[in-house]
Coordinates of C-alpha atoms in Angstrom, one line a residue:
M280 CA -9.4 -5.4 9.0
T281 CA -11.3 -8.8 9.2
K282 CA -13.6 -7.8 6.4
L283 CA -10.6 -6.7 4.2
L284 CA -8.8 -10.1 4.8
T285 CA -12.0 -11.9 4.0
V286 CA -12.1 -10.4 0.7
A287 CA -8.5 -10.9 0.0
E288 CA -9.1 -14.7 0.9
M289 CA -12.1 -14.7 -1.4
M290 CA -10.0 -13.3 -4.2
G291 CA -7.2 -15.8 -3.5
R292 CA -9.6 -18.6 -3.8
D293 CA -11.0 -17.3 -7.1
L294 CA -7.4 -17.1 -8.6
A295 CA -6.7 -20.7 -7.3
R296 CA -9.8 -21.9 -9.2
R297 CA -8.5 -20.5 -12.4
R298 CA -5.4 -22.8 -12.4
V299 CA -4.8 -22.8 -16.2
A300 CA -5.1 -19.0 -16.6
L301 CA -2.9 -18.5 -13.5
A302 CA -0.3 -20.8 -14.8
L303 CA -0.3 -19.1 -18.1
L304 CA 0.1 -15.7 -16.4
A305 CA 3.0 -17.1 -14.2
F306 CA 4.9 -18.2 -17.3
V307 CA 4.6 -14.9 -19.1
P308 CA 7.8 -13.3 -17.5
L309 CA 9.7 -16.5 -18.1
L310 CA 8.8 -16.4 -21.9
F311 CA 9.8 -12.8 -22.0
Y312 CA 13.1 -13.5 -20.2
V313 CA 14.0 -16.6 -22.4
A314 CA 13.3 -14.5 -25.7
R315 CA 16.2 -12.3 -25.1
H316 CA 18.4 -14.5 -22.8
D317 CA 21.1 -15.3 -25.2
G318 CA 21.5 -12.0 -27.1
N319 CA 21.3 -9.4 -24.3
P320 CA 21.1 -10.6 -20.5
E321 CA 20.3 -7.0 -19.4
K322 CA 17.5 -6.6 -21.9
A323 CA 16.2 -10.0 -20.9
I324 CA 15.8 -8.9 -17.3
R325 CA 14.0 -5.9 -18.4
F326 CA 11.6 -8.0 -20.6
A327 CA 11.0 -10.3 -17.6
G328 CA 10.0 -7.2 -15.6
L329 CA 7.5 -6.2 -18.3
G330 CA 6.3 -9.7 -18.4
L331 CA 5.8 -9.5 -14.7
A332 CA 3.8 -6.3 -15.1
W333 CA 1.6 -7.8 -17.8
A334 CA 0.9 -10.9 -15.6
V335 CA 0.0 -8.9 -12.5
S336 CA -2.1 -6.3 -14.3
T337 CA -4.0 -9.0 -16.1
A338 CA -4.7 -10.9 -12.8
G339 CA -6.0 -7.6 -11.4
L340 CA -8.3 -7.1 -14.3
F341 CA -9.7 -10.5 -13.7
L342 CA -10.0 -10.2 -9.9
S343 CA -11.7 -6.7 -10.1
N344 CA -14.4 -8.1 -12.4
T345 CA -15.0 -10.9 -10.0
T346 CA -15.4 -8.3 -7.3
K347 CA -18.1 -6.5 -9.5
A348 CA -20.0 -9.7 -9.7
V349 CA -20.4 -10.1 -6.0
E350 CA -20.2 -6.4 -5.1
R351 CA -24.0 -5.8 -4.4
R352 CA -24.3 -8.8 -2.1
L353 CA -21.3 -7.8 -0.1
R354 CA -22.5 -4.3 0.2
Q355 CA -25.8 -5.5 1.5
I356 CA -24.2 -7.4 4.4
G357 CA -22.0 -4.4 5.5
Y358 CA -18.8 -4.5 3.4
R359 CA -17.7 -1.0 2.4
P360 CA -16.0 -0.1 -1.0
A361 CA -12.7 0.2 0.7
H362 CA -12.9 -3.3 2.0
L363 CA -13.7 -4.6 -1.5
Y364 CA -10.9 -2.6 -3.2
L365 CA -8.2 -3.0 -0.6
G366 CA -9.0 -6.7 -0.1
T367 CA -8.7 -7.4 -3.9
L368 CA -5.4 -5.3 -3.9
T369 CA -4.0 -7.3 -1.1
A370 CA -4.7 -10.6 -2.8
L371 CA -3.1 -9.1 -6.0
L372 CA 0.1 -7.7 -4.3
T373 CA 0.5 -11.2 -2.6
L374 CA 0.3 -12.9 -5.9
G375 CA 2.7 -10.3 -7.4
A376 CA 5.2 -10.6 -4.5
V377 CA 5.4 -14.4 -5.0
L378 CA 5.9 -14.1 -8.7
A379 CA 8.5 -11.2 -8.2
A380 CA 10.4 -13.4 -5.7
V381 CA 10.5 -16.5 -7.8
Y382 CA 11.9 -14.6 -10.8
W383 CA 14.3 -12.7 -8.9
V384 CA 15.8 -15.9 -7.4
L385 CA 15.7 -17.4 -11.0
I386 CA 17.6 -14.5 -12.5
Y387 CA 20.1 -14.3 -9.4
L388 CA 21.0 -18.0 -10.0
D389 CA 21.1 -17.7 -13.8
Q390 CA 23.1 -14.4 -14.2
D391 CA 26.8 -14.7 -13.1
N392 CA 27.7 -11.1 -13.6
L393 CA 24.7 -9.3 -11.9
A394 CA 26.3 -6.3 -10.4
R395 CA 23.3 -5.0 -8.4
P396 CA 21.0 -7.8 -7.6
G397 CA 19.3 -5.7 -4.9
A398 CA 18.4 -3.1 -7.5
V399 CA 16.7 -5.9 -9.6
A400 CA 14.6 -6.9 -6.6
I401 CA 13.6 -3.3 -6.1
E402 CA 12.7 -3.1 -9.9
F403 CA 10.5 -6.2 -9.7
G404 CA 8.9 -5.1 -6.4
L405 CA 8.2 -1.7 -7.8
T406 CA 6.7 -3.3 -11.0
V407 CA 4.3 -5.3 -8.8
V408 CA 3.3 -2.1 -6.8
V409 CA 2.4 -0.2 -10.0
A410 CA 0.9 -3.2 -11.9
A411 CA -1.5 -4.2 -9.3
P412 CA -3.5 -0.8 -9.1
L413 CA -3.1 -0.4 -12.8
G414 CA -5.1 -3.6 -13.6
L415 CA -7.8 -2.6 -11.1
L416 CA -8.1 0.9 -12.6
I417 CA -8.4 -0.6 -16.2
S418 CA -11.1 -3.0 -14.9
A419 CA -13.0 0.0 -13.4
V420 CA -12.9 1.8 -16.8
A421 CA -13.3 -1.1 -19.2
P422 CA -16.8 -2.8 -19.1
H423 CA -15.5 -6.3 -20.0
D424 CA -12.3 -8.5 -19.8
L425 CA -11.7 -8.2 -23.6
E426 CA -11.7 -4.5 -23.6
G427 CA -9.6 -4.4 -20.5
T428 CA -7.1 -6.8 -22.1
L429 CA -6.7 -4.7 -25.3
V430 CA -6.0 -1.7 -23.2
L431 CA -3.2 -3.7 -21.4
I432 CA -1.8 -4.8 -24.6
S433 CA -1.5 -1.2 -25.9
I434 CA 0.2 0.0 -22.8
T435 CA 2.6 -2.9 -22.8
G436 CA 3.3 -2.4 -26.4
L437 CA 4.0 1.4 -25.9
Q438 CA 6.2 0.5 -23.1
F439 CA 8.4 -1.7 -25.4
L440 CA 8.4 0.8 -28.2
V441 CA 8.8 4.3 -26.6
E442 CA 12.2 5.4 -25.4
P443 CA 12.4 6.4 -21.6
D444 CA 13.8 9.8 -22.5
Q445 CA 10.8 10.7 -24.6
K446 CA 7.9 12.7 -23.1
L447 CA 5.4 10.0 -23.7
G448 CA 7.8 7.5 -22.0
K449 CA 7.7 9.5 -18.8
A450 CA 3.9 9.3 -18.9
L451 CA 3.7 5.6 -19.1
P452 CA 3.3 3.6 -15.8
F453 CA 6.5 1.5 -15.9
W454 CA 8.8 4.3 -16.7
S455 CA 9.8 4.1 -13.1
T456 CA 10.9 0.5 -13.4
Q457 CA 13.0 1.5 -16.4
Q458 CA 14.8 4.0 -14.3
V459 CA 15.5 1.6 -11.6
G460 CA 16.7 -1.0 -14.1
T461 CA 19.1 1.6 -15.6
F462 CA 20.6 2.0 -12.1
G463 CA 20.6 -1.8 -11.4
L464 CA 21.7 -3.1 -14.8
D465 CA 23.5 -0.5 -16.5
G466 CA 25.5 0.9 -13.5
G467 CA 23.7 4.2 -13.6
D468 CA 23.8 6.9 -11.2
P469 CA 21.8 6.6 -8.0
E470 CA 19.7 9.6 -9.3
Y471 CA 18.1 7.0 -11.6
L472 CA 17.0 4.9 -8.6
R473 CA 15.5 8.1 -6.8
K474 CA 13.5 9.2 -9.9
G475 CA 12.3 5.7 -10.5
L476 CA 11.1 5.3 -6.9
L477 CA 9.4 8.6 -6.8
H478 CA 7.6 8.2 -10.1
G479 CA 6.4 4.8 -9.0
A480 CA 5.2 6.0 -5.7
L481 CA 3.3 9.0 -7.3
Y482 CA 1.9 6.7 -10.1
C483 CA 0.7 4.2 -7.6
V484 CA -1.1 6.7 -5.4
G485 CA -2.6 8.3 -8.4
L486 CA -4.0 5.0 -9.8
I487 CA -5.5 4.2 -6.4
L488 CA -7.2 7.6 -6.0
V489 CA -8.6 7.6 -9.5
T490 CA -10.0 4.0 -9.0
A491 CA -11.5 5.0 -5.7
V492 CA -13.3 7.9 -7.2
L493 CA -14.6 5.7 -10.1
A494 CA -15.9 3.1 -7.7
S495 CA -17.6 5.5 -5.5
V496 CA -19.3 7.2 -8.6
R497 CA -20.4 3.6 -9.9
L498 CA -21.9 2.6 -6.4
R499 CA -23.6 5.9 -6.2
Q500 CA -25.2 5.4 -9.6
R501 CA -26.3 1.9 -8.7
R502 CA -27.8 3.1 -5.3
H503 CA -29.7 5.9 -7.3
L504 CA -31.1 3.4 -9.8
R505 CA -32.2 1.1 -6.9
I506 CA -34.1 4.0 -5.2
R507 CA -35.8 4.9 -8.5
A508 CA -36.8 1.2 -8.9
A509 CA -38.2 1.1 -5.3
V510 CA -40.2 4.2 -5.9
R511 CA -41.8 2.7 -9.1

């Protein structure tokens, strides 16, 4: 537990050093919200949720690449892959929880006719829970920040364009938050809430497992290369 918290603190300090980038990410949900604020308040809240997803996933991409840079040294002093991954995930979830709370309060104060504010809080919380491991998985697959950012842009764009009732829509990571949003903002049946929570939980677990497998393969390859180098 101590090592996990040490990694989380290290990642938090790395985020704090990137003040400009962190500020820009924090303002993304606000920009999305303001863009549709006057025309359609319900859609503005959904846009804020997608902006939150973008911000948290992008932060995860940057943090995971930071972990890669110090991974070898931390492994040499006894840190396991689980410490590195879970510590980074903890820092990311903490950041996401703060952003989600701030924007929920903002929307609660701004919207006079918010029928189910608790459902909006659940939507934002679920967004963070899915976006954090998504950013880490993209970092595990993409070799650099640029490629990872392009993947995130593609996913976010599809999330905007694809209707939730389409087959592709159900395969996207934030279909779950759309379902919770239908329950909270459109007065939908509680079945929307149940489906959204189930989809989000399964997606989150799947993202974590796939990232864990990729990380173990990467570390095994590096260990193999070090052994070959030592033999030579």
